[in-house]
Amino acid sequence: MISKIIRRTKISEWAYIVARVRVMKRKLIPEEEYPKLLNMDLNEIARYLEETEYKKEIDELAYRYSGVDLIDQALSLNLARTYRKLIRISKGLPKDLIVLYLRKMDYWNIKNVIRGKMFGFSDEEIEGTLIPAGEFDEEFFKSLIARESIEEIVEVFRGKPFYPILEKLLHGEKLSVVEDELDKFYYTSLARLSAESIDMKYFIDSIRMEIDITNVRTILRLKKEGATVEEIAGRIIPHGYQLSEDEARRLAAMDIDELVKSLEGYWFVDGVKEMIGTQPVSKIENMLTKNWAEKMLRKSHNYPLSILPVLAYMILKKVEVDNLRIIARGKESNMSVDEIKEQLVMV
C-alpha cells in the first residue's frame, strides 16, 4: 500500500499538513511562560491552562476531577485529540506515515493497562494514563481495562503480530522485559520499511534516530540497575541511525569511564557525556530528549516539505505535556521550584 501512495504523493499534500502544523506549533506554551507556571499553585495552573489550547479539556473534565487529577486527565485527553487531529487533517503518504508513527501510542496504552492491572490501580487511574491515538480507540481500551485478569487482556490480542511477546507474561516473564520487547517490535517494524522515496527516507531516518536515543537510555538505565551485559544486549533495538546494534552491545559491555569516551562523535552526545556517572539517569534521559527534539527541529527547517516538521511538532507537543504534568505532580508533592525545574525538558 505504501509503495502505491509514494508514487502518487503530491507536494500539495505535504504543503497542506505542514501549514496546519505550523499554526498548531505556534500555540505551544513558550519557554518564557514556565517560570510563571513554576510559581503557581495547582488551581492557578488549571486556570492558566483554561486560557490555552487545553481549555476544552479542562472545562470538560472539571465536573469530575480537581487539582492534579484534573490537570493530568486534561493533558492526556488533549494530547490524544491533537494526535488524532493530525491524522484527520492529513491524506495520502503524510497520513500513512503519521498513522504508522502513532502505533507507538497503542503499545504505550497496552503497557499502561497491563501495568495498572498488575499493581492494583483503579480503572479510572489507568484510564488517566491512556493516550488513545493509534489503531485502537478509547472505547477499545475501556473494554480492555474492564477485563478481570492479565490472561484475559493478553488473549484479546491473539492473532496480532505482537501477541507472542505479550504471551510471555503468562509464562512468568518480567513486565519490564515484555515492555522493552514491545518497543523493539515497534521500532524494528518501522526501521525495516523500504526507503523507496526521499519522503520515506526522512521518516525511516527519524525512526532510527529515535532508536539511538532509546538504546542509550536502555543501556544507562539497566547499568544503573545492575543488569548483566547479556541482559542489556538482549534488549538493544537494531537498526539505529548512528549507533549500530553491534556498537550498542559494545557500549553495554563497557564500564562507565570507557562508555563516556566511546560516545564521542555521536549526534546525541551534546551535554550528555558530562552527566554520565555524576547525574541521575532521569536527568540524562531529559538531556537526550532535548537533543533529539532539537535535532528534529533543525532537520525540519532544512526539509520543510516532508514528514519532519510533523514529527518535530509531535515530539514538542509530547514534551510540553510531560513538562506540565511534572510541574503539576511536583506541586502536589510539595517539591521546591528548583527540584521541579531540574526535571523539565526545555527545547
Short mmCIF file of C-alpha atoms in Angstrom, two decimals:
data_model
loop_
_atom_site.label_atom_id
_atom_site.label_comp_id
_atom_site.label_asym_id
_atom_site.label_seq_id
_atom_site.Cartn_x
_atom_site.Cartn_y
_atom_site.Cartn_z
CA MET A 1 0.00 0.00 0.00
CA ILE A 2 2.75 2.45 0.93
CA SER A 3 4.62 2.00 -2.35
CA LYS A 4 1.46 2.88 -4.28
CA ILE A 5 0.96 6.02 -2.24
CA ILE A 6 4.60 7.00 -2.69
CA ARG A 7 4.19 7.03 -6.46
CA ARG A 8 1.23 9.39 -6.31
CA THR A 9 2.25 11.60 -3.41
CA LYS A 10 1.88 15.28 -4.25
CA ILE A 11 3.83 18.25 -2.93
CA SER A 12 0.47 19.85 -2.13
CA GLU A 13 -0.23 17.09 0.42
CA TRP A 14 2.93 17.99 2.33
CA ALA A 15 2.32 21.73 1.94
CA TYR A 16 -1.16 21.44 3.47
CA ILE A 17 -0.28 19.37 6.54
CA VAL A 18 2.92 21.33 7.19
CA ALA A 19 0.99 24.62 7.02
CA ARG A 20 -1.56 23.27 9.52
CA VAL A 21 1.21 22.02 11.82
CA ARG A 22 2.92 25.40 11.67
CA VAL A 23 -0.24 27.01 13.06
CA MET A 24 -0.56 24.32 15.77
CA LYS A 25 3.09 24.75 16.75
CA ARG A 26 2.56 28.48 17.39
CA LYS A 27 0.04 27.54 20.09
CA LEU A 28 2.58 25.63 22.18
CA ILE A 29 3.37 27.26 25.52
CA PRO A 30 6.51 29.40 25.08
CA GLU A 31 9.55 28.69 27.23
CA GLU A 32 9.32 32.06 28.99
CA GLU A 33 5.95 31.06 30.48
CA TYR A 34 7.41 28.19 32.52
CA PRO A 35 8.86 30.36 35.33
CA LYS A 36 5.32 31.71 35.87
CA LEU A 37 3.87 28.18 35.98
CA LEU A 38 6.53 27.07 38.45
CA ASN A 39 5.36 29.74 40.88
CA MET A 40 1.65 28.88 40.65
CA ASP A 41 -0.37 26.52 42.81
CA LEU A 42 -2.48 23.76 41.24
CA ASN A 43 -5.65 25.84 40.98
CA GLU A 44 -3.73 28.68 39.34
CA ILE A 45 -2.15 26.23 36.87
CA ALA A 46 -5.59 24.87 35.95
CA ARG A 47 -6.87 28.42 35.42
CA TYR A 48 -3.82 29.23 33.30
CA LEU A 49 -4.45 26.18 31.13
CA GLU A 50 -8.02 27.38 30.60
CA GLU A 51 -6.51 30.26 28.63
CA THR A 52 -4.58 27.92 26.33
CA GLU A 53 -5.21 25.03 23.94
CA TYR A 54 -6.16 22.92 26.99
CA LYS A 55 -9.30 24.94 27.77
CA LYS A 56 -11.75 22.49 26.22
CA GLU A 57 -10.39 19.54 28.19
CA ILE A 58 -10.16 21.46 31.48
CA ASP A 59 -13.75 22.65 31.15
CA GLU A 60 -14.98 19.22 30.04
CA LEU A 61 -13.38 17.36 32.95
CA ALA A 62 -13.76 19.93 35.75
CA TYR A 63 -17.02 18.38 36.96
CA ARG A 64 -15.31 15.02 37.57
CA TYR A 65 -11.82 15.98 38.72
CA SER A 66 -9.93 18.64 40.59
CA GLY A 67 -6.33 19.56 41.40
CA VAL A 68 -3.60 17.38 39.94
CA ASP A 69 -6.10 14.77 38.69
CA LEU A 70 -7.89 17.37 36.59
CA ILE A 71 -4.64 18.57 35.05
CA ASP A 72 -3.39 15.02 34.45
CA GLN A 73 -6.58 13.88 32.74
CA ALA A 74 -6.89 17.06 30.66
CA LEU A 75 -3.30 16.76 29.42
CA SER A 76 -3.73 13.15 28.30
CA LEU A 77 -7.05 13.87 26.58
CA ASN A 78 -5.67 16.92 24.78
CA LEU A 79 -2.60 15.03 23.57
CA ALA A 80 -4.74 12.20 22.20
CA ARG A 81 -7.03 14.65 20.43
CA THR A 82 -4.08 16.56 19.00
CA TYR A 83 -2.53 13.43 17.55
CA ARG A 84 -5.86 12.24 16.15
CA LYS A 85 -6.34 15.67 14.57
CA LEU A 86 -3.09 15.23 12.67
CA ILE A 87 -4.48 12.02 11.18
CA ARG A 88 -7.80 13.68 10.38
CA ILE A 89 -6.32 16.70 8.54
CA SER A 90 -3.76 14.73 6.52
CA LYS A 91 -4.11 12.49 3.48
CA GLY A 92 -2.01 10.31 1.22
CA LEU A 93 1.51 9.43 2.33
CA PRO A 94 1.57 12.06 5.12
CA LYS A 95 -1.45 10.40 6.73
CA ASP A 96 0.01 6.91 6.35
CA LEU A 97 3.29 7.91 7.99
CA ILE A 98 1.53 9.67 10.87
CA VAL A 99 -0.62 6.57 11.45
CA LEU A 100 2.48 4.35 11.39
CA TYR A 101 4.29 6.59 13.87
CA LEU A 102 1.31 6.75 16.21
CA ARG A 103 1.21 2.99 16.59
CA LYS A 104 3.62 3.67 19.45
CA MET A 105 0.60 5.01 21.37
CA ASP A 106 -1.06 1.59 21.13
CA TYR A 107 1.93 -0.04 22.78
CA TRP A 108 2.09 2.75 25.37
CA ASN A 109 -1.56 2.16 26.24
CA ILE A 110 -1.29 -1.64 26.31
CA LYS A 111 1.69 -1.40 28.66
CA ASN A 112 -0.15 1.02 30.95
CA VAL A 113 -3.27 -1.16 31.11
CA ILE A 114 -1.23 -4.25 32.00
CA ARG A 115 0.98 -2.42 34.48
CA GLY A 116 -2.05 -0.79 36.10
CA LYS A 117 -3.80 -4.15 36.47
CA MET A 118 -0.70 -5.81 37.89
CA PHE A 119 -0.22 -3.13 40.51
CA GLY A 120 -3.86 -2.81 41.51
CA PHE A 121 -4.67 0.66 40.19
CA SER A 122 -8.32 1.59 39.76
CA ASP A 123 -9.91 1.60 36.32
CA GLU A 124 -10.14 5.38 36.48
CA GLU A 125 -6.46 5.73 37.36
CA ILE A 126 -5.49 3.52 34.42
CA GLU A 127 -7.75 5.44 32.05
CA GLY A 128 -5.98 8.64 33.06
CA THR A 129 -2.68 7.34 31.68
CA LEU A 130 -4.03 6.46 28.24
CA ILE A 131 -3.43 8.35 25.00
CA PRO A 132 -5.76 6.63 22.51
CA ALA A 133 -4.38 7.98 19.26
CA GLY A 134 -3.26 4.84 17.44
CA GLU A 135 -5.10 1.93 15.86
CA PHE A 136 -7.23 1.28 18.95
CA ASP A 137 -9.70 3.90 20.20
CA GLU A 138 -10.76 4.96 23.68
CA GLU A 139 -13.69 2.53 23.82
CA PHE A 140 -11.41 -0.38 22.98
CA PHE A 141 -9.10 0.44 25.88
CA LYS A 142 -12.01 0.91 28.27
CA SER A 143 -13.19 -2.57 27.36
CA LEU A 144 -9.64 -3.83 27.88
CA ILE A 145 -9.46 -2.26 31.33
CA ALA A 146 -12.75 -3.97 32.22
CA ARG A 147 -11.14 -7.40 31.80
CA GLU A 148 -10.62 -9.21 35.07
CA SER A 149 -7.18 -10.72 34.56
CA ILE A 150 -3.89 -10.33 32.67
CA GLU A 151 -4.70 -13.58 30.88
CA GLU A 152 -7.93 -12.10 29.51
CA ILE A 153 -6.15 -8.90 28.43
CA VAL A 154 -3.43 -10.81 26.62
CA GLU A 155 -5.99 -13.06 24.91
CA VAL A 156 -7.63 -10.02 23.29
CA PHE A 157 -4.53 -9.64 21.11
CA ARG A 158 -4.35 -13.23 19.89
CA GLY A 159 -3.69 -13.12 16.16
CA LYS A 160 -1.83 -9.80 16.34
CA PRO A 161 1.86 -9.99 15.34
CA PHE A 162 2.95 -8.85 18.81
CA TYR A 163 0.81 -11.43 20.64
CA PRO A 164 3.77 -13.81 21.26
CA ILE A 165 5.50 -11.00 23.16
CA LEU A 166 2.51 -10.41 25.46
CA GLU A 167 2.05 -14.15 25.90
CA LYS A 168 5.41 -14.29 27.70
CA LEU A 169 3.73 -12.60 30.67
CA LEU A 170 1.65 -15.75 31.13
CA HIS A 171 4.83 -17.80 31.45
CA GLY A 172 6.48 -15.69 34.14
CA GLU A 173 8.46 -13.16 32.11
CA LYS A 174 9.11 -9.84 33.82
CA LEU A 175 6.90 -6.97 32.72
CA SER A 176 9.89 -4.70 32.08
CA VAL A 177 11.32 -7.24 29.63
CA VAL A 178 7.99 -7.53 27.78
CA GLU A 179 7.69 -3.74 27.62
CA ASP A 180 11.16 -3.46 26.06
CA GLU A 181 10.31 -6.21 23.57
CA LEU A 182 7.17 -4.32 22.52
CA ASP A 183 9.32 -1.24 21.92
CA LYS A 184 11.77 -3.35 19.91
CA PHE A 185 8.91 -4.78 17.83
CA TYR A 186 7.53 -1.29 17.10
CA TYR A 187 10.82 0.30 16.12
CA THR A 188 12.10 -2.68 14.14
CA SER A 189 8.90 -2.91 12.08
CA LEU A 190 9.28 0.74 11.04
CA ALA A 191 13.05 0.77 10.57
CA ARG A 192 12.74 -2.16 8.16
CA LEU A 193 10.41 -0.27 5.83
CA SER A 194 11.78 0.26 2.34
CA ALA A 195 13.11 3.77 1.64
CA GLU A 196 11.63 3.87 -1.87
CA SER A 197 11.40 7.65 -1.91
CA ILE A 198 13.09 10.61 -0.25
CA ASP A 199 9.95 11.08 1.88
CA MET A 200 10.25 7.54 3.21
CA LYS A 201 13.98 8.02 3.83
CA TYR A 202 13.29 11.06 6.03
CA PHE A 203 10.74 9.07 8.01
CA ILE A 204 12.90 5.98 8.44
CA ASP A 205 15.97 8.03 9.42
CA SER A 206 13.86 9.77 12.08
CA ILE A 207 12.77 6.41 13.47
CA ARG A 208 16.37 5.23 13.50
CA MET A 209 17.39 8.37 15.44
CA GLU A 210 14.72 7.56 17.99
CA ILE A 211 16.18 4.04 18.21
CA ASP A 212 19.58 5.55 19.08
CA ILE A 213 18.02 7.54 21.92
CA THR A 214 16.05 4.54 23.17
CA ASN A 215 19.13 2.29 23.17
CA VAL A 216 21.28 4.76 25.10
CA ARG A 217 18.50 5.15 27.67
CA THR A 218 18.23 1.36 27.97
CA ILE A 219 21.97 0.91 28.43
CA LEU A 220 22.24 3.60 31.11
CA ARG A 221 19.09 2.52 32.95
CA LEU A 222 19.99 -1.16 33.05
CA LYS A 223 23.59 -0.46 34.03
CA LYS A 224 22.27 1.59 36.94
CA GLU A 225 20.03 -1.35 37.92
CA GLY A 226 22.97 -3.74 37.87
CA ALA A 227 21.88 -5.78 34.84
CA THR A 228 24.37 -8.12 33.21
CA VAL A 229 25.90 -7.41 29.81
CA GLU A 230 23.80 -10.24 28.36
CA GLU A 231 20.59 -8.79 29.80
CA ILE A 232 21.36 -5.37 28.36
CA ALA A 233 22.46 -6.75 24.97
CA GLY A 234 19.22 -8.72 24.67
CA ARG A 235 17.18 -5.53 24.92
CA ILE A 236 19.09 -3.49 22.35
CA ILE A 237 16.97 -2.44 19.35
CA PRO A 238 18.65 -2.97 15.94
CA HIS A 239 18.74 -0.52 13.00
CA GLY A 240 19.94 2.58 14.86
CA TYR A 241 20.75 5.75 12.90
CA GLN A 242 24.33 6.20 14.07
CA LEU A 243 24.59 3.66 16.87
CA SER A 244 24.54 0.20 15.29
CA GLU A 245 23.38 -2.86 17.20
CA ASP A 246 26.97 -4.11 17.50
CA GLU A 247 28.17 -0.72 18.78
CA ALA A 248 25.33 -0.57 21.30
CA ARG A 249 26.24 -4.05 22.56
CA ARG A 250 29.86 -2.96 22.82
CA LEU A 251 28.84 0.06 24.92
CA ALA A 252 26.78 -2.24 27.15
CA ALA A 253 29.93 -4.20 27.99
CA MET A 254 31.98 -1.14 28.99
CA ASP A 255 32.46 0.42 32.38
CA ILE A 256 31.22 3.99 32.78
CA ASP A 257 34.56 5.69 32.04
CA GLU A 258 35.04 3.71 28.82
CA LEU A 259 31.45 4.31 27.81
CA VAL A 260 31.80 8.07 28.20
CA LYS A 261 34.92 8.14 25.99
CA SER A 262 33.31 5.92 23.36
CA LEU A 263 30.27 8.21 22.96
CA GLU A 264 32.40 10.93 21.40
CA GLY A 265 31.10 11.95 17.98
CA TYR A 266 27.55 10.64 18.21
CA TRP A 267 24.80 13.08 17.21
CA PHE A 268 23.02 12.88 20.59
CA VAL A 269 26.06 13.39 22.83
CA ASP A 270 25.99 17.18 23.49
CA GLY A 271 25.80 17.73 27.25
CA VAL A 272 25.30 14.01 27.90
CA LYS A 273 28.87 12.79 28.39
CA GLU A 274 29.49 15.19 31.28
CA MET A 275 26.41 13.92 33.11
CA ILE A 276 27.09 10.17 32.93
CA GLY A 277 28.30 8.89 36.28
CA THR A 278 27.62 12.18 38.06
CA GLN A 279 23.90 12.85 37.48
CA PRO A 280 20.76 10.71 37.94
CA VAL A 281 19.73 8.67 34.89
CA SER A 282 16.47 10.66 34.74
CA LYS A 283 18.39 13.90 34.12
CA ILE A 284 20.50 12.24 31.43
CA GLU A 285 17.32 10.97 29.77
CA ASN A 286 15.96 14.52 29.78
CA MET A 287 19.11 15.77 28.04
CA LEU A 288 18.80 13.01 25.44
CA THR A 289 15.18 14.04 24.82
CA LYS A 290 16.24 17.67 24.47
CA ASN A 291 18.99 16.78 21.96
CA TRP A 292 16.58 14.60 19.99
CA ALA A 293 13.89 17.30 19.83
CA GLU A 294 16.42 19.98 18.81
CA LYS A 295 17.91 17.73 16.12
CA MET A 296 14.44 17.05 14.69
CA LEU A 297 13.65 20.76 14.68
CA ARG A 298 16.86 21.55 12.76
CA LYS A 299 16.16 18.81 10.24
CA SER A 300 12.57 20.00 9.82
CA HIS A 301 13.81 23.50 8.94
CA ASN A 302 16.14 22.04 6.32
CA TYR A 303 13.42 19.87 4.75
CA PRO A 304 10.17 21.79 5.27
CA LEU A 305 8.00 19.87 2.78
CA SER A 306 8.35 16.48 4.41
CA ILE A 307 7.23 14.45 7.40
CA LEU A 308 9.94 16.07 9.53
CA PRO A 309 8.01 19.21 10.61
CA VAL A 310 5.09 16.97 11.61
CA LEU A 311 7.27 14.62 13.65
CA ALA A 312 9.08 17.56 15.24
CA TYR A 313 5.76 19.07 16.31
CA MET A 314 4.57 15.75 17.74
CA ILE A 315 7.74 15.48 19.81
CA LEU A 316 7.44 19.08 21.05
CA LYS A 317 3.80 18.57 21.97
CA LYS A 318 4.65 15.46 23.99
CA VAL A 319 7.49 17.33 25.72
CA GLU A 320 5.07 20.14 26.62
CA VAL A 321 2.53 17.71 28.09
CA ASP A 322 5.26 15.93 30.05
CA ASN A 323 6.57 19.23 31.41
CA LEU A 324 3.13 20.39 32.51
CA ARG A 325 2.49 17.03 34.16
CA ILE A 326 5.82 17.20 36.00
CA ILE A 327 5.01 20.69 37.27
CA ALA A 328 1.56 19.65 38.49
CA ARG A 329 2.77 16.49 40.19
CA GLY A 330 5.71 18.35 41.69
CA LYS A 331 3.35 20.91 43.20
CA GLU A 332 1.14 18.11 44.54
CA SER A 333 4.21 16.55 46.20
CA ASN A 334 5.38 19.89 47.66
CA MET A 335 8.63 19.82 45.70
CA SER A 336 10.62 23.03 45.53
CA VAL A 337 10.67 25.11 42.35
CA ASP A 338 14.31 24.19 41.77
CA GLU A 339 13.59 20.45 42.15
CA ILE A 340 10.74 20.63 39.63
CA LYS A 341 12.74 22.79 37.23
CA GLU A 342 15.54 20.21 37.11
CA GLN A 343 13.13 17.61 35.73
CA LEU A 344 11.82 19.74 32.86
CA VAL A 345 12.94 19.43 29.23
CA MET A 346 13.30 22.90 27.72
CA VAL A 347 13.67 22.99 23.93
#
